[in-house]
mmCIF file with all atom_site columns, C-alpha atoms in Angstrom:
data_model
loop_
_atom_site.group_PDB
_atom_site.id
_atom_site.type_symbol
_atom_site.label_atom_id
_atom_site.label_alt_id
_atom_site.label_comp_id
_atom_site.label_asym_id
_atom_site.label_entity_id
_atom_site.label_seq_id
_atom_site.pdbx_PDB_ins_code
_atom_site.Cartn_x
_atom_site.Cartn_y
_atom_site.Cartn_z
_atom_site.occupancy
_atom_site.B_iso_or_equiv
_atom_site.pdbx_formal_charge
_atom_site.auth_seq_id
_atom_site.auth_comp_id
_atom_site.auth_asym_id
_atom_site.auth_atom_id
_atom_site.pdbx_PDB_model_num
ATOM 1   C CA . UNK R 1 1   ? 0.000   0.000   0.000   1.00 0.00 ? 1   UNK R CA 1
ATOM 2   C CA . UNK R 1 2   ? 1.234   3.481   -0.437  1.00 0.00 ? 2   UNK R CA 1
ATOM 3   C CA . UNK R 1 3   ? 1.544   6.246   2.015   1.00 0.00 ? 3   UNK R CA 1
ATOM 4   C CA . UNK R 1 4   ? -1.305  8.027   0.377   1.00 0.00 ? 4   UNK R CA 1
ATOM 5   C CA . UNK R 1 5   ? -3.561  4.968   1.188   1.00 0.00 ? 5   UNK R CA 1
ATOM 6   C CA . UNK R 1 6   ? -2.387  4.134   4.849   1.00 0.00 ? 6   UNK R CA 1
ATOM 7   C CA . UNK R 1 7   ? -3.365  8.005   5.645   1.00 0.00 ? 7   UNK R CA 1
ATOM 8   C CA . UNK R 1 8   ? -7.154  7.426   3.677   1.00 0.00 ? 8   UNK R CA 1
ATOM 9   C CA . UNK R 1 9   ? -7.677  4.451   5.883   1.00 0.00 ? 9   UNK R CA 1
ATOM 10  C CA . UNK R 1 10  ? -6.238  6.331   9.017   1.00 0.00 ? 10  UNK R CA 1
ATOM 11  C CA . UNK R 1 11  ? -8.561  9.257   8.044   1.00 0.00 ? 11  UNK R CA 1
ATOM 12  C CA . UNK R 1 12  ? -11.428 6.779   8.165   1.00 0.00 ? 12  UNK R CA 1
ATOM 13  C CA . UNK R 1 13  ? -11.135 4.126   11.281  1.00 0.00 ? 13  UNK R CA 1
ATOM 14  C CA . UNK R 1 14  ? -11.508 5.289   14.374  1.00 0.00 ? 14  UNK R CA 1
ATOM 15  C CA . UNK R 1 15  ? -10.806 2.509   16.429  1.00 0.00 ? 15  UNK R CA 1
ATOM 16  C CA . UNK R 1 16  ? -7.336  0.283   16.727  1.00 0.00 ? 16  UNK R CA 1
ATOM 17  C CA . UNK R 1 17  ? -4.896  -2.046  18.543  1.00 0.00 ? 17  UNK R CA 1
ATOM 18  C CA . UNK R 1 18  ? -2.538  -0.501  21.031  1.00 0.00 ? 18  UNK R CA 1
ATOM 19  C CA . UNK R 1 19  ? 0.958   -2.252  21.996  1.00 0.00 ? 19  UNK R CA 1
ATOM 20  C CA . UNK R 1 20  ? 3.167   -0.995  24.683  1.00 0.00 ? 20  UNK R CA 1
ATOM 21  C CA . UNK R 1 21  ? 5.584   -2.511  26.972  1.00 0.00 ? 21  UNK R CA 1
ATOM 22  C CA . UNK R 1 22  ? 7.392   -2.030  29.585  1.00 0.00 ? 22  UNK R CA 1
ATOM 23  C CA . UNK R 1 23  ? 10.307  -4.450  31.309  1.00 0.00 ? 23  UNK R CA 1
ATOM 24  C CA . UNK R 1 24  ? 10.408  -6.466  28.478  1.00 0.00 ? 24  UNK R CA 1
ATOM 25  C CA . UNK R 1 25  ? 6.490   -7.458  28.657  1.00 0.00 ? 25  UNK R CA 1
ATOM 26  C CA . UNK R 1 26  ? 3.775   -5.954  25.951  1.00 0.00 ? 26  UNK R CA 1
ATOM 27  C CA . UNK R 1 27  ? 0.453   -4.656  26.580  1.00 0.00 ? 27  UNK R CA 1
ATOM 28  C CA . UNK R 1 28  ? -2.153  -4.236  23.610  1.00 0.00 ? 28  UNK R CA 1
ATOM 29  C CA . UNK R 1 29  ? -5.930  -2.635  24.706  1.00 0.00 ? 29  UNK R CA 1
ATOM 30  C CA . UNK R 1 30  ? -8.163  -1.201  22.094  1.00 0.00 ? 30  UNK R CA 1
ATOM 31  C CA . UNK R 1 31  ? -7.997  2.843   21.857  1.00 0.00 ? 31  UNK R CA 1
ATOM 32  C CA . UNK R 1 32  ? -10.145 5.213   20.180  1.00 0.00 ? 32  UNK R CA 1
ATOM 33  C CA . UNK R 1 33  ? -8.182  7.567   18.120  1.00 0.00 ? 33  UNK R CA 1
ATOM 34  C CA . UNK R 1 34  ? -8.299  10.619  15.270  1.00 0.00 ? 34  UNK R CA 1
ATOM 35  C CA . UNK R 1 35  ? -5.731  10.702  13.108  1.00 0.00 ? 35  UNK R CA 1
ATOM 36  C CA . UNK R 1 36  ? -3.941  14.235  11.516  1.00 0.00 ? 36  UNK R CA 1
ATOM 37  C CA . UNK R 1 37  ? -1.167  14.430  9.450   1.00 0.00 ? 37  UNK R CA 1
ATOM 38  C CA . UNK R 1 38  ? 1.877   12.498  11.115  1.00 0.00 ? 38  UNK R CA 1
ATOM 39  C CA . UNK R 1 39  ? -0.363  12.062  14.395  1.00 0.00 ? 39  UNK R CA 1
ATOM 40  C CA . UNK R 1 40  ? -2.964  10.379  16.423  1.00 0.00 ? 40  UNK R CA 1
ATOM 41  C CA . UNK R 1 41  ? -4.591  11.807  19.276  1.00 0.00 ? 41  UNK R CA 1
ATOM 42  C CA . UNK R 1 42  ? -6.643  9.854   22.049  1.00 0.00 ? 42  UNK R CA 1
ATOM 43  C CA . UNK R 1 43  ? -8.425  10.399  25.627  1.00 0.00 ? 43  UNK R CA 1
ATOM 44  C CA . UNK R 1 44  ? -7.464  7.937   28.165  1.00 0.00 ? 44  UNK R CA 1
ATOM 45  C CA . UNK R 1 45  ? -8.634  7.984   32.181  1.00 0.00 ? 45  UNK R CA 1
ATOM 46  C CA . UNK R 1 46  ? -5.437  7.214   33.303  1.00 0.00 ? 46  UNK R CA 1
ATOM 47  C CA . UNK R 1 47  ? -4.191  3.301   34.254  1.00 0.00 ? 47  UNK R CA 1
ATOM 48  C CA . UNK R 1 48  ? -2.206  0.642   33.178  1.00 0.00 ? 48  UNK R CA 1
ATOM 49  C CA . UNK R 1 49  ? -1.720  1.932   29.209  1.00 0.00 ? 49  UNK R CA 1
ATOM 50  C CA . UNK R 1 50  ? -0.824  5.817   30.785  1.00 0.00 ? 50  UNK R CA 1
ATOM 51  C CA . UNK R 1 51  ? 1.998   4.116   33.450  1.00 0.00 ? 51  UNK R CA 1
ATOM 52  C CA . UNK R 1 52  ? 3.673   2.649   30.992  1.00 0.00 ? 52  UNK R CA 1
ATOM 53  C CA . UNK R 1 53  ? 3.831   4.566   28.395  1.00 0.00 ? 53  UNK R CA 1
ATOM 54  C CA . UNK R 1 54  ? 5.324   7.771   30.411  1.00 0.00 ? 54  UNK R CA 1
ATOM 55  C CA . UNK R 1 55  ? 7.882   4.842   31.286  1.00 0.00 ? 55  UNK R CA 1
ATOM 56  C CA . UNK R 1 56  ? 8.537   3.994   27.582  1.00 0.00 ? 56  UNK R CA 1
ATOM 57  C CA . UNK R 1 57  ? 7.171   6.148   24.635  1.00 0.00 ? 57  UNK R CA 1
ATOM 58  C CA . UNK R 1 58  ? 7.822   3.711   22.400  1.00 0.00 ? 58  UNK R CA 1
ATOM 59  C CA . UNK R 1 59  ? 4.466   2.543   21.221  1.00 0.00 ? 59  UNK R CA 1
ATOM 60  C CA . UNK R 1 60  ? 2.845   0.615   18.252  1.00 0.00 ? 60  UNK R CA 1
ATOM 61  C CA . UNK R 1 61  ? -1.082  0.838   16.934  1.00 0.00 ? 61  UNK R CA 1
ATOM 62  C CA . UNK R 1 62  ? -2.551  -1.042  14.645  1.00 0.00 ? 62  UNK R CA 1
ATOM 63  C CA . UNK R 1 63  ? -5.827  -0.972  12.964  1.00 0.00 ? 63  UNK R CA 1
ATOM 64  C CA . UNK R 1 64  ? -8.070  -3.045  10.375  1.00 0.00 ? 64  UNK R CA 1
ATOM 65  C CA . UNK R 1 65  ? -10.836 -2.192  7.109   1.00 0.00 ? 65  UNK R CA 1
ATOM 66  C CA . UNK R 1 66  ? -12.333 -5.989  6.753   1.00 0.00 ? 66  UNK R CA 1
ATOM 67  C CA . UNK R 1 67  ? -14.545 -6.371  4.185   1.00 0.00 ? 67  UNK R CA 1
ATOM 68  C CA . UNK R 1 68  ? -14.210 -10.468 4.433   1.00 0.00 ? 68  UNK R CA 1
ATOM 69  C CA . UNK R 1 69  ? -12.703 -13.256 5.725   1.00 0.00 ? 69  UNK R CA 1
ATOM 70  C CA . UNK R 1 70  ? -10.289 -12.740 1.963   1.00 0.00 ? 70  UNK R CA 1
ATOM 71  C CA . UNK R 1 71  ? -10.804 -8.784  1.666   1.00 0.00 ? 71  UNK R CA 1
ATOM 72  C CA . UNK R 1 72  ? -9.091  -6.422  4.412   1.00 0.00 ? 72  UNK R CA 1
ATOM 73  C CA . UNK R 1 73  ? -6.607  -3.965  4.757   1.00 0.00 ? 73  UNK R CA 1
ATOM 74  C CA . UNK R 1 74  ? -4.358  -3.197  8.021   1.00 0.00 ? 74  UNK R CA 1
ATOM 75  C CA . UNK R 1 75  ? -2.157  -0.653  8.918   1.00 0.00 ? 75  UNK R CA 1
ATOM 76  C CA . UNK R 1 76  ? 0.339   -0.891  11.520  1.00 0.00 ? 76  UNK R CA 1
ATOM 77  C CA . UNK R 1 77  ? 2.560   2.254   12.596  1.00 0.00 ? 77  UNK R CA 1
ATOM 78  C CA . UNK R 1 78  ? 5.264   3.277   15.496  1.00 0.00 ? 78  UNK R CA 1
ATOM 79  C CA . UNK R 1 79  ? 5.380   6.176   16.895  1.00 0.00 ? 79  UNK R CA 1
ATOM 80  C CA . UNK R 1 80  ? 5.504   7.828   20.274  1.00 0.00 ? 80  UNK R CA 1
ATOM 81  C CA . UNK R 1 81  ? 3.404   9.122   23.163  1.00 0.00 ? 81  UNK R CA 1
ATOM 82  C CA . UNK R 1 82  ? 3.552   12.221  24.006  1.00 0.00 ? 82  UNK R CA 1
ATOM 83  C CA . UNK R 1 83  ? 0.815   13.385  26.970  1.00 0.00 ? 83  UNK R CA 1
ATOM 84  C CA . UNK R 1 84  ? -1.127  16.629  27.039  1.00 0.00 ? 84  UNK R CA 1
ATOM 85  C CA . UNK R 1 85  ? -1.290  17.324  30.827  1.00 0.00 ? 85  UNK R CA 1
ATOM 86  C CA . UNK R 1 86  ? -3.988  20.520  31.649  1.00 0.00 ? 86  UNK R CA 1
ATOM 87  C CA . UNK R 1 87  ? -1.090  22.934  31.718  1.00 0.00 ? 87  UNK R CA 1
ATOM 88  C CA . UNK R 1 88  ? -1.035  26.170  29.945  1.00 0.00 ? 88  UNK R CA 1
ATOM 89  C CA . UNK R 1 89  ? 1.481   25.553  27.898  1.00 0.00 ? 89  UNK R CA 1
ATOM 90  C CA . UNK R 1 90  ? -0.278  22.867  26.465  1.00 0.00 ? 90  UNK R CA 1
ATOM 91  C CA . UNK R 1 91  ? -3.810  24.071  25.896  1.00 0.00 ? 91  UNK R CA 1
ATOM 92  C CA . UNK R 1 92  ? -3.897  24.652  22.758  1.00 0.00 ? 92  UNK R CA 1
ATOM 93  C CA . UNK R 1 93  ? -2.580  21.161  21.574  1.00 0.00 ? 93  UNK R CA 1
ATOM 94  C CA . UNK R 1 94  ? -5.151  19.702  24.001  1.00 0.00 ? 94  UNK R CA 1
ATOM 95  C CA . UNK R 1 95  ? -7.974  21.745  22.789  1.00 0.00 ? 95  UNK R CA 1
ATOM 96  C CA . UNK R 1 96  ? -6.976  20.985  19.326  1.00 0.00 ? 96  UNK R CA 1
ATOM 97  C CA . UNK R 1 97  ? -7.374  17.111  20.327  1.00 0.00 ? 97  UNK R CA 1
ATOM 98  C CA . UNK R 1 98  ? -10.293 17.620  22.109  1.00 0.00 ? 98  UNK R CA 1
ATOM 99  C CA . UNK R 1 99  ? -12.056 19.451  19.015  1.00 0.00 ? 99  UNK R CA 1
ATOM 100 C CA . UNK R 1 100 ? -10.673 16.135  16.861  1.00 0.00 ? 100 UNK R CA 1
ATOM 101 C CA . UNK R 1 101 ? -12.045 13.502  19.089  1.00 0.00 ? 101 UNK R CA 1
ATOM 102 C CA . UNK R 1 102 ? -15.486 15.549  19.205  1.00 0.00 ? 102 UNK R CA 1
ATOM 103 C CA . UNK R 1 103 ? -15.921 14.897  15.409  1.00 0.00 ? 103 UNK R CA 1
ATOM 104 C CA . UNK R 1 104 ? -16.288 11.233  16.352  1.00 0.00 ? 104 UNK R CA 1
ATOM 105 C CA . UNK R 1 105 ? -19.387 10.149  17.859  1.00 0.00 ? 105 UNK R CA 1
ATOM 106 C CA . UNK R 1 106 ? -19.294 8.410   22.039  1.00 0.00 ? 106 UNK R CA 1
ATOM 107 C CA . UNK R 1 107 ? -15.262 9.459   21.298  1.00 0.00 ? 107 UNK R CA 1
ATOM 108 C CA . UNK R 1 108 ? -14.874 9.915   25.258  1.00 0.00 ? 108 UNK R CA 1
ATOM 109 C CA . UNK R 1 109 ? -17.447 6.919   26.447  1.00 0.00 ? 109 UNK R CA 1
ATOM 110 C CA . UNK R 1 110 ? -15.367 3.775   26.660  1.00 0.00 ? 110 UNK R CA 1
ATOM 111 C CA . UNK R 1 111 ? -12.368 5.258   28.751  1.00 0.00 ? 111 UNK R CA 1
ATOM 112 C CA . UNK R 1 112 ? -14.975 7.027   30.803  1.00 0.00 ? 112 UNK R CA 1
ATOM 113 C CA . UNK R 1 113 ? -17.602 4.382   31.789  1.00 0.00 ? 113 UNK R CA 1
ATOM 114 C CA . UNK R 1 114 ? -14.827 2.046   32.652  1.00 0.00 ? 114 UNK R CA 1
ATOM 115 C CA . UNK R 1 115 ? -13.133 3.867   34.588  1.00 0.00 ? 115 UNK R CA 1
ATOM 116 C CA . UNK R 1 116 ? -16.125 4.632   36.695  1.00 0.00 ? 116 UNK R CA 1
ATOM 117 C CA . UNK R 1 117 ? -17.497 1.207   36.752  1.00 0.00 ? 117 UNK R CA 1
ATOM 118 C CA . UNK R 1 118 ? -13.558 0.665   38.783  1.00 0.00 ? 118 UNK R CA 1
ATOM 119 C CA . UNK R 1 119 ? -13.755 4.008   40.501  1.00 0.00 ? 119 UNK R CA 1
ATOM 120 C CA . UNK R 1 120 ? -17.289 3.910   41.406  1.00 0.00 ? 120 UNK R CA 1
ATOM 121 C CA . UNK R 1 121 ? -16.265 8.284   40.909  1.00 0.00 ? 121 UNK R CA 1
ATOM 122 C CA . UNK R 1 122 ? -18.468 10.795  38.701  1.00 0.00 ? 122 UNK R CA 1
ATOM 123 C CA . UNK R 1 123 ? -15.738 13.052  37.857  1.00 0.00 ? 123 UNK R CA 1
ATOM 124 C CA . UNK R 1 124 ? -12.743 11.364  35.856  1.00 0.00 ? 124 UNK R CA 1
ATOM 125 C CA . UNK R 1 125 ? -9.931  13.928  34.640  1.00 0.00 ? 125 UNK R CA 1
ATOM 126 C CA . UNK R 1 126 ? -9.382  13.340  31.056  1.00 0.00 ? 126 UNK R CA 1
ATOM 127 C CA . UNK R 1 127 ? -6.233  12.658  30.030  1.00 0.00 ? 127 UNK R CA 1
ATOM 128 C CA . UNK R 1 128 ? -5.242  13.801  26.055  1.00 0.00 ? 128 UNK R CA 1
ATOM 129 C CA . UNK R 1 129 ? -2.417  12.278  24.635  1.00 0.00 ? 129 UNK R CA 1
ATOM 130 C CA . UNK R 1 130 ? -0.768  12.466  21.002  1.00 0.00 ? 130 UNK R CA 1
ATOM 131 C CA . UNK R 1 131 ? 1.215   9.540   19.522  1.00 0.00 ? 131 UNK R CA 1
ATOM 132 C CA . UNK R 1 132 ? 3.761   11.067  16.780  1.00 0.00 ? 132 UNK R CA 1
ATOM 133 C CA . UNK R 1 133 ? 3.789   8.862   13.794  1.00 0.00 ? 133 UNK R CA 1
ATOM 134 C CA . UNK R 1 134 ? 7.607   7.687   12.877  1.00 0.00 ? 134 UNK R CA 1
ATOM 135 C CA . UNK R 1 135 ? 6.516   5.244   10.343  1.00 0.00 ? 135 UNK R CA 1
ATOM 136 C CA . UNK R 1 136 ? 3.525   3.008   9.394   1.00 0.00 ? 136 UNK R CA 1
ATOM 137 C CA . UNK R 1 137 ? 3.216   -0.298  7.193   1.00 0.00 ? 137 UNK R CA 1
ATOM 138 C CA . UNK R 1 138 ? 0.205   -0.896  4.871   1.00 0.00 ? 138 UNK R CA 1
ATOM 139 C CA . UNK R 1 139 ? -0.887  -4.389  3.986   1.00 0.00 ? 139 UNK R CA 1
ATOM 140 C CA . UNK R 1 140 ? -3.976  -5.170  1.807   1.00 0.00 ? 140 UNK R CA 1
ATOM 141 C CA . UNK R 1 141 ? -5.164  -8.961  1.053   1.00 0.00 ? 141 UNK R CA 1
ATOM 142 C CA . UNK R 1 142 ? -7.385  -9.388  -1.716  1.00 0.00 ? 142 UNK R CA 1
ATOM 143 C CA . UNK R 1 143 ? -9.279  -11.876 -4.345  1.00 0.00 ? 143 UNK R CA 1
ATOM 144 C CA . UNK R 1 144 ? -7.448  -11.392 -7.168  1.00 0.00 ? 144 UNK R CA 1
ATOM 145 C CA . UNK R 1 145 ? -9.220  -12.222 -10.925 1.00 0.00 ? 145 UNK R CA 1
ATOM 146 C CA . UNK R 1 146 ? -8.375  -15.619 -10.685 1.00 0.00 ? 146 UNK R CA 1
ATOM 147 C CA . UNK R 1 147 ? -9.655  -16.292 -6.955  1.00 0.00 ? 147 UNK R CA 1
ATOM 148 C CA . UNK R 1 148 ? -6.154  -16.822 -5.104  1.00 0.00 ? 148 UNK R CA 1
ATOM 149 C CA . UNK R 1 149 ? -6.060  -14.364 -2.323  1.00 0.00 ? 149 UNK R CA 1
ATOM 150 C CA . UNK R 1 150 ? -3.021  -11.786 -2.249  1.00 0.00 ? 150 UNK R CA 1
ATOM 151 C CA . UNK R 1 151 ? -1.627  -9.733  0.101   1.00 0.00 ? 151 UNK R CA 1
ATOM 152 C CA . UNK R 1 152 ? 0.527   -6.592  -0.243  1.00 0.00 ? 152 UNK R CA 1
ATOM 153 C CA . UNK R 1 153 ? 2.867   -4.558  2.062   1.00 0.00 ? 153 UNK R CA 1
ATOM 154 C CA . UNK R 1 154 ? 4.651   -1.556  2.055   1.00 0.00 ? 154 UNK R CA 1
ATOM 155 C CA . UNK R 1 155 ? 7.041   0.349   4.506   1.00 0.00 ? 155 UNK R CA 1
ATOM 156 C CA . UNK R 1 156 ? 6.416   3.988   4.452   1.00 0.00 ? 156 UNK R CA 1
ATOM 157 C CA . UNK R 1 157 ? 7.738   7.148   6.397   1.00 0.00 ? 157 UNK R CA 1
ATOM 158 C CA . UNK R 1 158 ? 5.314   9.621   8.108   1.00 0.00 ? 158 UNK R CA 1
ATOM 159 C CA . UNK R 1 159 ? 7.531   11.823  6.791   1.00 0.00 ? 159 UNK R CA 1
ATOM 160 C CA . UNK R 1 160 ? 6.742   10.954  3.052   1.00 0.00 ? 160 UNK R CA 1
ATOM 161 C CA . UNK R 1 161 ? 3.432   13.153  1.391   1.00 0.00 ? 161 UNK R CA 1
#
């Protein structure tokens, strides 16, 4: 897949795979994400995911388009987290998220009601966070005209328009 069509599919799911780790051992949850140019930005409640990311940065998402059990595309990409704590200096990158996420519909409801269904609390701080896009990998597997099933993959840069 080409850079061009990773970004169309980022511009279009809303919902991926998220791998951390920390001391050698992974952790993947499902996130809710926008993506922008060379970002994605999420809300989070704090936890597990938040701990170990401000640990290691390092981070990996990955997200699906399946048509069928022989039609689907995937794109992984790397990147790292960066958080956007209520501070001043970073109010206008965390409104700018915000304003993102709001374009998707229940955006803040997953991270919320669990968190509350734990906390047994009303009031949850958000928490914003932007992952910075190093790379990403496209892969596409399709029913070619002759009915064998193919798959494609290409390496691109974040950096690469």
């Amino acid at each position: 897949m080409t850079a061009k069509e990773c970004r169309e599919i980022l511009e279009r799911i809303s919902i991926g795979r998220f791998g951390c780790s920390r001391e050698d051992q992974p952790y993947v949850v499902p996130i809710y994400f926008v993506y922008e140019p060379d970002h994605l930005y999420g809300f989070a409640t704090g936890g597990q995911k938040i701990d170990w990311m401000r640990t290691n940065p390092k981070v990996c998402v990955e997200m699906d388009e399946i048509t069928n059990h022989f039609q689907w595309t995937s794109v992984v990409l790397c990147g790292r987290y960066r958080e956007l704590p209520d501070l001043p200096q970073y109010a206008e990158e965390r409104d700018h998220a915000r304003k993102l996420l709001e374009t998707r519909s229940l955006w803040w409801q997953t991270a919320v009601a669990s968190r509350r269904l734990k906390s047994g609390d009303d009031f949850i701080p958000p928490l914003f966070y932007c992952i910075e896009i190093d790379s990403m990998t496209g892969y596409r597997a399709a029913v070619d005209a002759g009915e064998s099933v193919t798959a494609t993959a290409t390496r691109v840069s974040s950096t690469s328009n």
